[in-house]
PDB file of C-alpha atoms in Angstrom:
ATOM      1  CA  UNK F 413       3.789  -0.415  11.195  1.00  0.00           C
ATOM      2  CA  UNK F 414       2.023  -0.182  14.507  1.00  0.00           C
ATOM      3  CA  UNK F 415      -0.041  -2.863  16.035  1.00  0.00           C
ATOM      4  CA  UNK F 416      -3.802  -2.277  15.737  1.00  0.00           C
ATOM      5  CA  UNK F 417      -5.508  -1.343  19.013  1.00  0.00           C
ATOM      6  CA  UNK F 418      -8.102  -2.876  20.553  1.00  0.00           C
ATOM      7  CA  UNK F 419     -10.405  -1.101  23.130  1.00  0.00           C
ATOM      8  CA  UNK F 420     -12.930  -2.433  25.662  1.00  0.00           C
ATOM      9  CA  UNK F 421     -16.230  -1.076  26.868  1.00  0.00           C
ATOM     10  CA  UNK F 422     -19.179  -1.896  28.585  1.00  0.00           C
ATOM     11  CA  UNK F 423     -20.973  -2.373  25.372  1.00  0.00           C
ATOM     12  CA  UNK F 424     -18.549  -4.282  23.573  1.00  0.00           C
ATOM     13  CA  UNK F 425     -14.895  -3.870  22.109  1.00  0.00           C
ATOM     14  CA  UNK F 426     -13.865  -1.003  19.723  1.00  0.00           C
ATOM     15  CA  UNK F 427     -11.430  -1.873  16.830  1.00  0.00           C
ATOM     16  CA  UNK F 428     -10.042   0.257  13.837  1.00  0.00           C
ATOM     17  CA  UNK F 429     -10.811  -2.043  11.047  1.00  0.00           C
ATOM     18  CA  UNK F 430     -12.311  -5.322   9.773  1.00  0.00           C
ATOM     19  CA  UNK F 431     -12.784  -6.737   6.240  1.00  0.00           C
ATOM     20  CA  UNK F 432     -15.339  -8.868   5.043  1.00  0.00           C
ATOM     21  CA  UNK F 433     -14.639 -11.146   1.998  1.00  0.00           C
ATOM     22  CA  UNK F 434     -18.047 -11.578  -0.131  1.00  0.00           C
ATOM     23  CA  UNK F 435     -16.466 -14.250  -2.479  1.00  0.00           C
ATOM     24  CA  UNK F 436     -13.531 -15.379  -4.293  1.00  0.00           C
ATOM     25  CA  UNK F 437     -14.979 -15.103  -7.266  1.00  0.00           C
ATOM     26  CA  UNK F 438     -13.094 -12.385  -9.680  1.00  0.00           C
ATOM     27  CA  UNK F 439     -13.259 -11.264 -12.962  1.00  0.00           C
ATOM     28  CA  UNK F 440      -9.236 -10.964 -13.103  1.00  0.00           C
ATOM     29  CA  UNK F 441      -6.740 -13.735 -12.298  1.00  0.00           C
ATOM     30  CA  UNK F 442      -3.714 -11.975 -10.702  1.00  0.00           C
ATOM     31  CA  UNK F 443      -1.101 -14.397 -10.201  1.00  0.00           C
ATOM     32  CA  UNK F 444      -0.116 -12.805  -6.745  1.00  0.00           C
ATOM     33  CA  UNK F 445      -3.391 -12.117  -5.537  1.00  0.00           C
ATOM     34  CA  UNK F 446      -3.303 -12.159  -1.691  1.00  0.00           C
ATOM     35  CA  UNK F 447      -6.502 -13.673  -1.141  1.00  0.00           C
ATOM     36  CA  UNK F 448      -5.257 -16.332  -3.640  1.00  0.00           C
ATOM     37  CA  UNK F 449      -9.006 -16.016  -5.869  1.00  0.00           C
ATOM     38  CA  UNK F 450      -7.818 -17.409  -8.935  1.00  0.00           C
ATOM     39  CA  UNK F 451      -6.807 -20.719  -6.818  1.00  0.00           C
ATOM     40  CA  UNK F 452     -10.263 -20.462  -4.617  1.00  0.00           C
ATOM     41  CA  UNK F 453     -13.202 -20.864  -7.038  1.00  0.00           C
ATOM     42  CA  UNK F 454     -14.624 -23.863  -5.619  1.00  0.00           C
ATOM     43  CA  UNK F 455     -14.978 -22.238  -2.388  1.00  0.00           C
ATOM     44  CA  UNK F 456     -17.363 -19.671  -3.798  1.00  0.00           C
ATOM     45  CA  UNK F 457     -20.212 -22.380  -2.037  1.00  0.00           C
ATOM     46  CA  UNK F 458     -19.247 -20.937   1.073  1.00  0.00           C
ATOM     47  CA  UNK F 459     -20.207 -17.329   0.474  1.00  0.00           C
ATOM     48  CA  UNK F 460     -24.122 -17.660   0.555  1.00  0.00           C
ATOM     49  CA  UNK F 461     -26.032 -14.542   1.282  1.00  0.00           C
ATOM     50  CA  UNK F 462     -27.013 -16.359   4.813  1.00  0.00           C
ATOM     51  CA  UNK F 463     -23.420 -16.913   5.788  1.00  0.00           C
ATOM     52  CA  UNK F 464     -22.596 -13.011   5.231  1.00  0.00           C
ATOM     53  CA  UNK F 465     -25.587 -11.725   6.564  1.00  0.00           C
ATOM     54  CA  UNK F 466     -25.169 -13.908  10.012  1.00  0.00           C
ATOM     55  CA  UNK F 467     -21.243 -13.156  10.147  1.00  0.00           C
ATOM     56  CA  UNK F 468     -22.456  -9.504  10.075  1.00  0.00           C
ATOM     57  CA  UNK F 469     -25.106  -9.985  12.953  1.00  0.00           C
ATOM     58  CA  UNK F 470     -22.453 -11.838  15.196  1.00  0.00           C
ATOM     59  CA  UNK F 471     -19.804  -9.387  14.671  1.00  0.00           C
ATOM     60  CA  UNK F 472     -21.828  -6.536  15.395  1.00  0.00           C
ATOM     61  CA  UNK F 473     -22.841  -8.441  18.832  1.00  0.00           C
ATOM     62  CA  UNK F 474     -19.252  -8.522  19.581  1.00  0.00           C
ATOM     63  CA  UNK F 475     -18.199  -4.988  18.804  1.00  0.00           C
ATOM     64  CA  UNK F 476     -19.500  -1.815  20.371  1.00  0.00           C
ATOM     65  CA  UNK F 477     -17.667   0.217  16.973  1.00  0.00           C
ATOM     66  CA  UNK F 478     -15.389  -0.283  14.248  1.00  0.00           C
ATOM     67  CA  UNK F 479     -13.926   2.587  12.537  1.00  0.00           C
ATOM     68  CA  UNK F 480     -13.739   1.000   8.806  1.00  0.00           C
ATOM     69  CA  UNK F 481     -16.005  -2.086   7.907  1.00  0.00           C
ATOM     70  CA  UNK F 482     -14.728  -2.963   4.502  1.00  0.00           C
ATOM     71  CA  UNK F 483     -16.386  -5.419   1.865  1.00  0.00           C
ATOM     72  CA  UNK F 484     -13.840  -6.763  -0.393  1.00  0.00           C
ATOM     73  CA  UNK F 485     -13.245 -10.319  -2.470  1.00  0.00           C
ATOM     74  CA  UNK F 486     -12.364 -11.443  -5.151  1.00  0.00           C
ATOM     75  CA  UNK F 487     -14.722  -8.633  -6.906  1.00  0.00           C
ATOM     76  CA  UNK F 488     -17.401  -7.832  -4.952  1.00  0.00           C
ATOM     77  CA  UNK F 489     -19.244  -6.377  -7.987  1.00  0.00           C
ATOM     78  CA  UNK F 490     -19.804  -9.890  -8.972  1.00  0.00           C
ATOM     79  CA  UNK F 491     -22.508 -10.797  -6.393  1.00  0.00           C
ATOM     80  CA  UNK F 492     -25.816  -9.522  -7.667  1.00  0.00           C
ATOM     81  CA  UNK F 493     -26.903  -8.994  -4.117  1.00  0.00           C
ATOM     82  CA  UNK F 494     -24.084  -6.831  -2.800  1.00  0.00           C
ATOM     83  CA  UNK F 495     -26.738  -3.731  -2.886  1.00  0.00           C
ATOM     84  CA  UNK F 496     -28.552  -5.744  -0.434  1.00  0.00           C
ATOM     85  CA  UNK F 497     -26.009  -6.676   1.785  1.00  0.00           C
ATOM     86  CA  UNK F 498     -24.743  -2.851   1.958  1.00  0.00           C
ATOM     87  CA  UNK F 499     -28.931  -2.079   2.686  1.00  0.00           C
ATOM     88  CA  UNK F 500     -28.774  -5.128   5.586  1.00  0.00           C
ATOM     89  CA  UNK F 501     -25.420  -3.508   6.957  1.00  0.00           C
ATOM     90  CA  UNK F 502     -26.999  -0.216   7.237  1.00  0.00           C
ATOM     91  CA  UNK F 503     -29.008  -1.431  10.191  1.00  0.00           C
ATOM     92  CA  UNK F 504     -25.624  -1.051  12.302  1.00  0.00           C
ATOM     93  CA  UNK F 505     -24.187   2.369  10.513  1.00  0.00           C
ATOM     94  CA  UNK F 506     -23.985   3.696  14.290  1.00  0.00           C
ATOM     95  CA  UNK F 507     -21.353   1.114  15.180  1.00  0.00           C
ATOM     96  CA  UNK F 508     -19.278   2.085  12.250  1.00  0.00           C
ATOM     97  CA  UNK F 509     -17.392   5.328  10.897  1.00  0.00           C
ATOM     98  CA  UNK F 510     -17.407   4.017   7.300  1.00  0.00           C
ATOM     99  CA  UNK F 511     -18.375   0.963   5.075  1.00  0.00           C
ATOM    100  CA  UNK F 512     -15.732   0.559   2.206  1.00  0.00           C
ATOM    101  CA  UNK F 513     -16.151  -1.315  -0.852  1.00  0.00           C
ATOM    102  CA  UNK F 514     -13.367  -2.464  -2.592  1.00  0.00           C
ATOM    103  CA  UNK F 515     -13.173  -3.111  -6.666  1.00  0.00           C
ATOM    104  CA  UNK F 516     -10.792  -3.432  -9.239  1.00  0.00           C
ATOM    105  CA  UNK F 517     -12.183  -0.639 -11.578  1.00  0.00           C
ATOM    106  CA  UNK F 518     -13.320  -3.253 -14.859  1.00  0.00           C
ATOM    107  CA  UNK F 519     -16.850  -2.645 -14.642  1.00  0.00           C
ATOM    108  CA  UNK F 520     -19.227   0.016 -13.765  1.00  0.00           C
ATOM    109  CA  UNK F 521     -21.523  -0.390 -10.833  1.00  0.00           C
ATOM    110  CA  UNK F 522     -25.247  -1.386 -11.516  1.00  0.00           C
ATOM    111  CA  UNK F 523     -27.434   1.412 -11.260  1.00  0.00           C
ATOM    112  CA  UNK F 524     -29.005  -0.556  -8.289  1.00  0.00           C
ATOM    113  CA  UNK F 525     -25.646  -0.390  -6.415  1.00  0.00           C
ATOM    114  CA  UNK F 526     -25.234   3.534  -7.420  1.00  0.00           C
ATOM    115  CA  UNK F 527     -28.591   4.206  -6.019  1.00  0.00           C
ATOM    116  CA  UNK F 528     -27.523   2.306  -2.357  1.00  0.00           C
ATOM    117  CA  UNK F 529     -24.021   3.776  -2.293  1.00  0.00           C
ATOM    118  CA  UNK F 530     -25.844   7.332  -2.894  1.00  0.00           C
ATOM    119  CA  UNK F 531     -28.740   6.633  -0.592  1.00  0.00           C
ATOM    120  CA  UNK F 532     -25.734   6.319   2.214  1.00  0.00           C
ATOM    121  CA  UNK F 533     -23.204   8.524   1.055  1.00  0.00           C
ATOM    122  CA  UNK F 534     -22.351  10.052   4.445  1.00  0.00           C
ATOM    123  CA  UNK F 535     -21.187   6.199   5.398  1.00  0.00           C
ATOM    124  CA  UNK F 536     -19.947   5.096   2.067  1.00  0.00           C
ATOM    125  CA  UNK F 537     -16.359   4.942   0.896  1.00  0.00           C
ATOM    126  CA  UNK F 538     -15.447   3.061  -2.651  1.00  0.00           C
ATOM    127  CA  UNK F 539     -11.651   2.130  -3.265  1.00  0.00           C
ATOM    128  CA  UNK F 540     -11.297   1.983  -7.201  1.00  0.00           C
ATOM    129  CA  UNK F 541      -7.764  -0.064  -7.579  1.00  0.00           C
ATOM    130  CA  UNK F 542      -6.507   0.886 -10.817  1.00  0.00           C
ATOM    131  CA  UNK F 543      -4.271  -1.548 -12.573  1.00  0.00           C
ATOM    132  CA  UNK F 544      -3.766   0.148 -15.698  1.00  0.00           C
ATOM    133  CA  UNK F 545      -6.190   0.774 -18.907  1.00  0.00           C
ATOM    134  CA  UNK F 546      -5.720  -2.845 -20.001  1.00  0.00           C
ATOM    135  CA  UNK F 547      -7.047  -4.432 -16.930  1.00  0.00           C
ATOM    136  CA  UNK F 548      -9.151  -1.701 -14.801  1.00  0.00           C
ATOM    137  CA  UNK F 549     -11.010  -0.921 -18.129  1.00  0.00           C
ATOM    138  CA  UNK F 550     -13.603   1.396 -16.487  1.00  0.00           C
ATOM    139  CA  UNK F 551     -11.590   2.654 -13.122  1.00  0.00           C
ATOM    140  CA  UNK F 552     -11.362   6.393 -14.247  1.00  0.00           C
ATOM    141  CA  UNK F 553     -15.185   6.491 -15.691  1.00  0.00           C
ATOM    142  CA  UNK F 554     -16.175   4.388 -12.337  1.00  0.00           C
ATOM    143  CA  UNK F 555     -14.286   7.261 -10.332  1.00  0.00           C
ATOM    144  CA  UNK F 556     -15.861  10.457 -12.237  1.00  0.00           C
ATOM    145  CA  UNK F 557     -19.319   8.442 -11.708  1.00  0.00           C
ATOM    146  CA  UNK F 558     -18.885   8.102  -7.929  1.00  0.00           C
ATOM    147  CA  UNK F 559     -17.626  11.625  -7.515  1.00  0.00           C
ATOM    148  CA  UNK F 560     -20.495  13.382  -9.512  1.00  0.00           C
ATOM    149  CA  UNK F 561     -22.943  11.426  -7.073  1.00  0.00           C
ATOM    150  CA  UNK F 562     -21.062  12.688  -3.991  1.00  0.00           C
ATOM    151  CA  UNK F 563     -19.903   9.212  -3.063  1.00  0.00           C
ATOM    152  CA  UNK F 564     -16.145   9.425  -1.267  1.00  0.00           C
ATOM    153  CA  UNK F 565     -14.081   7.358  -3.091  1.00  0.00           C
ATOM    154  CA  UNK F 566     -10.426   7.237  -4.075  1.00  0.00           C
ATOM    155  CA  UNK F 567      -8.739   6.151  -7.374  1.00  0.00           C
ATOM    156  CA  UNK F 568      -5.850   3.929  -6.080  1.00  0.00           C
ATOM    157  CA  UNK F 569      -2.824   3.957  -8.453  1.00  0.00           C
ATOM    158  CA  UNK F 570      -1.515   0.061  -8.681  1.00  0.00           C
ATOM    159  CA  UNK F 571       0.659   0.156 -11.831  1.00  0.00           C
ATOM    160  CA  UNK F 572       4.153   1.778 -12.929  1.00  0.00           C
ATOM    161  CA  UNK F 573       7.091   2.785 -10.921  1.00  0.00           C
ATOM    162  CA  UNK F 574       4.845   4.786  -8.320  1.00  0.00           C
ATOM    163  CA  UNK F 575       2.973   1.815  -7.505  1.00  0.00           C
ATOM    164  CA  UNK F 576       0.942   1.834  -4.164  1.00  0.00           C
ATOM    165  CA  UNK F 577       3.063   0.309  -1.603  1.00  0.00           C
ATOM    166  CA  UNK F 578       5.403  -0.274  -4.268  1.00  0.00           C
ATOM    167  CA  UNK F 579       4.061  -3.386  -5.837  1.00  0.00           C
ATOM    168  CA  UNK F 580       2.718  -6.493  -4.791  1.00  0.00           C
ATOM    169  CA  UNK F 581       4.376  -9.123  -2.131  1.00  0.00           C
ATOM    170  CA  UNK F 582       4.518 -12.897  -3.194  1.00  0.00           C
ATOM    171  CA  UNK F 583       3.170 -14.685  -0.013  1.00  0.00           C
ATOM    172  CA  UNK F 584       4.202 -17.930  -2.089  1.00  0.00           C
ATOM    173  CA  UNK F 585       1.970 -21.290  -2.750  1.00  0.00           C
ATOM    174  CA  UNK F 586       0.628 -22.911   0.365  1.00  0.00           C
ATOM    175  CA  UNK F 587       3.859 -25.470   0.936  1.00  0.00           C
ATOM    176  CA  UNK F 588       5.763 -25.333   4.010  1.00  0.00           C
ATOM    177  CA  UNK F 589       8.032 -22.703   4.014  1.00  0.00           C
ATOM    178  CA  UNK F 590       9.286 -22.436   7.926  1.00  0.00           C
ATOM    179  CA  UNK F 591       9.883 -26.057   9.737  1.00  0.00           C
ATOM    180  CA  UNK F 592      10.554 -25.125  13.510  1.00  0.00           C
ATOM    181  CA  UNK F 593       8.219 -22.706  15.888  1.00  0.00           C
ATOM    182  CA  UNK F 594      10.888 -20.523  16.300  1.00  0.00           C
ATOM    183  CA  UNK F 595      11.486 -19.761  12.494  1.00  0.00           C
ATOM    184  CA  UNK F 596       7.659 -19.386  12.236  1.00  0.00           C
ATOM    185  CA  UNK F 597       7.004 -16.916  15.163  1.00  0.00           C
ATOM    186  CA  UNK F 598      10.158 -14.993  13.714  1.00  0.00           C
ATOM    187  CA  UNK F 599       8.214 -14.682  10.233  1.00  0.00           C
ATOM    188  CA  UNK F 600       5.217 -13.677  12.084  1.00  0.00           C
ATOM    189  CA  UNK F 601       6.945 -10.861  14.234  1.00  0.00           C
ATOM    190  CA  UNK F 602       7.840  -9.397  10.734  1.00  0.00           C
ATOM    191  CA  UNK F 603       4.461  -9.730   9.081  1.00  0.00           C
ATOM    192  CA  UNK F 604       1.845  -7.029   8.511  1.00  0.00           C
ATOM    193  CA  UNK F 605      -0.854  -9.283   9.411  1.00  0.00           C
ATOM    194  CA  UNK F 606       0.989 -10.380  12.374  1.00  0.00           C
ATOM    195  CA  UNK F 607       1.157  -6.995  13.498  1.00  0.00           C
ATOM    196  CA  UNK F 608      -3.076  -7.169  13.624  1.00  0.00           C
ATOM    197  CA  UNK F 609      -3.335  -3.835  11.079  1.00  0.00           C
ATOM    198  CA  UNK F 610      -6.747  -5.181  10.386  1.00  0.00           C
ATOM    199  CA  UNK F 611      -9.265  -8.563  10.882  1.00  0.00           C
ATOM    200  CA  UNK F 612     -11.035 -10.484   8.082  1.00  0.00           C
ATOM    201  CA  UNK F 613     -14.180 -12.448   7.951  1.00  0.00           C
ATOM    202  CA  UNK F 614     -14.123 -15.332   5.621  1.00  0.00           C
ATOM    203  CA  UNK F 615     -17.173 -17.768   5.354  1.00  0.00           C
ATOM    204  CA  UNK F 616     -17.765 -16.868   8.907  1.00  0.00           C
ATOM    205  CA  UNK F 617     -14.320 -17.672  10.256  1.00  0.00           C
ATOM    206  CA  UNK F 618     -13.036 -14.304  11.907  1.00  0.00           C
ATOM    207  CA  UNK F 619      -9.227 -14.061  11.958  1.00  0.00           C
ATOM    208  CA  UNK F 620      -6.329 -11.417  11.450  1.00  0.00           C
ATOM    209  CA  UNK F 621      -5.288 -13.195   8.367  1.00  0.00           C
ATOM    210  CA  UNK F 622      -7.499 -13.829   5.013  1.00  0.00           C
ATOM    211  CA  UNK F 623      -4.343 -16.446   4.145  1.00  0.00           C
ATOM    212  CA  UNK F 624      -4.964 -18.106   7.099  1.00  0.00           C
ATOM    213  CA  UNK F 625      -8.433 -19.090   6.398  1.00  0.00           C
ATOM    214  CA  UNK F 626      -7.287 -19.796   2.667  1.00  0.00           C
ATOM    215  CA  UNK F 627      -4.795 -22.363   4.209  1.00  0.00           C
ATOM    216  CA  UNK F 628      -7.658 -23.723   6.441  1.00  0.00           C
ATOM    217  CA  UNK F 629     -10.487 -23.984   3.315  1.00  0.00           C
ATOM    218  CA  UNK F 630      -7.749 -25.816   1.382  1.00  0.00           C
ATOM    219  CA  UNK F 631      -6.796 -28.597   4.041  1.00  0.00           C
ATOM    220  CA  UNK F 632      -3.342 -27.262   4.445  1.00  0.00           C
ATOM    221  CA  UNK F 633      -3.599 -26.853   8.157  1.00  0.00           C
ATOM    222  CA  UNK F 634      -6.788 -27.926  10.783  1.00  0.00           C
ATOM    223  CA  UNK F 635      -8.891 -25.427  12.397  1.00  0.00           C
ATOM    224  CA  UNK F 636      -7.003 -24.958  15.909  1.00  0.00           C
ATOM    225  CA  UNK F 637      -8.804 -23.539  18.901  1.00  0.00           C
ATOM    226  CA  UNK F 638      -7.050 -20.174  19.620  1.00  0.00           C
ATOM    227  CA  UNK F 639      -6.387 -19.329  16.062  1.00  0.00           C
ATOM    228  CA  UNK F 640      -9.983 -17.931  14.883  1.00  0.00           C
ATOM    229  CA  UNK F 641     -13.484 -17.438  16.111  1.00  0.00           C
ATOM    230  CA  UNK F 642     -16.270 -19.109  14.580  1.00  0.00           C
ATOM    231  CA  UNK F 643     -18.992 -16.195  13.969  1.00  0.00           C
ATOM    232  CA  UNK F 644     -21.503 -18.887  12.776  1.00  0.00           C
ATOM    233  CA  UNK F 645     -21.356 -21.410  15.963  1.00  0.00           C
ATOM    234  CA  UNK F 646     -24.657 -20.855  17.916  1.00  0.00           C
ATOM    235  CA  UNK F 647     -23.157 -23.072  20.503  1.00  0.00           C
ATOM    236  CA  UNK F 648     -20.651 -20.019  21.687  1.00  0.00           C
ATOM    237  CA  UNK F 649     -21.979 -16.992  23.678  1.00  0.00           C
ATOM    238  CA  UNK F 650     -21.209 -13.608  22.586  1.00  0.00           C
ATOM    239  CA  UNK F 651     -19.051 -13.068  25.822  1.00  0.00           C
ATOM    240  CA  UNK F 652     -17.012 -16.121  25.031  1.00  0.00           C
ATOM    241  CA  UNK F 653     -16.618 -14.949  21.541  1.00  0.00           C
ATOM    242  CA  UNK F 654     -15.160 -11.524  22.885  1.00  0.00           C
ATOM    243  CA  UNK F 655     -12.628 -13.784  25.187  1.00  0.00           C
ATOM    244  CA  UNK F 656     -11.959 -15.843  22.402  1.00  0.00           C
ATOM    245  CA  UNK F 657     -11.266 -12.732  20.066  1.00  0.00           C
ATOM    246  CA  UNK F 658      -9.270 -10.950  22.939  1.00  0.00           C
ATOM    247  CA  UNK F 659      -6.885 -13.875  23.431  1.00  0.00           C
ATOM    248  CA  UNK F 660      -6.470 -14.279  19.272  1.00  0.00           C
ATOM    249  CA  UNK F 661      -5.094 -10.721  19.509  1.00  0.00           C
ATOM    250  CA  UNK F 662      -2.129 -11.890  21.812  1.00  0.00           C
ATOM    251  CA  UNK F 663      -0.938 -15.246  19.968  1.00  0.00           C
ATOM    252  CA  UNK F 664       2.779 -15.184  19.132  1.00  0.00           C
ATOM    253  CA  UNK F 665       2.062 -16.863  15.751  1.00  0.00           C
ATOM    254  CA  UNK F 666      -0.791 -18.843  13.461  1.00  0.00           C
ATOM    255  CA  UNK F 667      -0.133 -22.358  12.324  1.00  0.00           C
ATOM    256  CA  UNK F 668      -0.587 -21.258   8.826  1.00  0.00           C
ATOM    257  CA  UNK F 669       2.348 -18.574   9.044  1.00  0.00           C
ATOM    258  CA  UNK F 670       4.463 -21.920   8.410  1.00  0.00           C
ATOM    259  CA  UNK F 671       3.176 -21.813   5.114  1.00  0.00           C
ATOM    260  CA  UNK F 672       3.362 -18.341   4.139  1.00  0.00           C
ATOM    261  CA  UNK F 673       6.340 -16.201   2.898  1.00  0.00           C
ATOM    262  CA  UNK F 674       4.646 -13.132   4.990  1.00  0.00           C
ATOM    263  CA  UNK F 675       3.890  -9.533   3.953  1.00  0.00           C
ATOM    264  CA  UNK F 676       6.543  -7.356   5.706  1.00  0.00           C
ATOM    265  CA  UNK F 677       8.293  -3.694   4.988  1.00  0.00           C
ATOM    266  CA  UNK F 678      11.271  -5.540   3.520  1.00  0.00           C
ATOM    267  CA  UNK F 679       9.417  -8.183   1.071  1.00  0.00           C
ATOM    268  CA  UNK F 680      10.477  -8.139  -2.602  1.00  0.00           C
ATOM    269  CA  UNK F 681       7.684  -5.959  -4.314  1.00  0.00           C
ATOM    270  CA  UNK F 682       6.647  -7.077  -7.945  1.00  0.00           C
ATOM    271  CA  UNK F 683       4.573  -5.518 -10.788  1.00  0.00           C
ATOM    272  CA  UNK F 684       0.575  -5.754  -9.431  1.00  0.00           C
ATOM    273  CA  UNK F 685      -2.187  -7.631 -11.271  1.00  0.00           C
ATOM    274  CA  UNK F 686      -0.075  -9.854 -13.473  1.00  0.00           C
ATOM    275  CA  UNK F 687      -2.253 -12.234 -14.787  1.00  0.00           C
ATOM    276  CA  UNK F 688      -2.229 -15.998 -15.343  1.00  0.00           C
ATOM    277  CA  UNK F 689      -1.979 -17.078 -18.840  1.00  0.00           C
TER     278      UNK F 689
END
């Protein structure tokens, strides 16, 4: 797995992918959820419309172009203002190739959301994760509706022997796993997030690991300068935020890595979307 490539130009930075977590709320309770959504419901207050919009504005001041800009969760559809967030983001449509929305296929999109997706279908992509008929109740129906409207989409199979990526990985609870800096650095070297496969924005915190932000929000580790960029901090100039981001892209590990099993090619795989009883 190759490390993500960052380029610089006179108008800012160029990056392949960034994801925005719009909410921890979800209509599933998956035991091994990589964002820890079932365990993070109290933090939904962090995801106000204003925080999301300001994060988007500050991000596109920093970056000249991003290949794929993604909205995930939790389940993004649980935000009633998702159509408005997409509409707002489209003012930056010349700065990205694709705006992606991820969903678990459990409910059909509202008429308003479908209308917005169709309006911008030349820039939109919907990833419908299918966890099987018992969980992703409307996945195939939703996929067919999107196709009929000319909205680019994919139905991603996340069940059975041929599950995407072979299944899910157990990142573990938030207890400490690695007790020396050497152990933590070694864990980081193997981890897909450590290879910067993408970057994540959660509640205005910009890093390359959503697990890192969860660990911070839960008070397991403190915010340490150099491990994130605060998109909401108006006292920091755009140029300084870019500099912080470039420094972040070079770190040897994050403090939160000591509290994680990591996500590497040799990590044990588990059946996706096992529900918490």
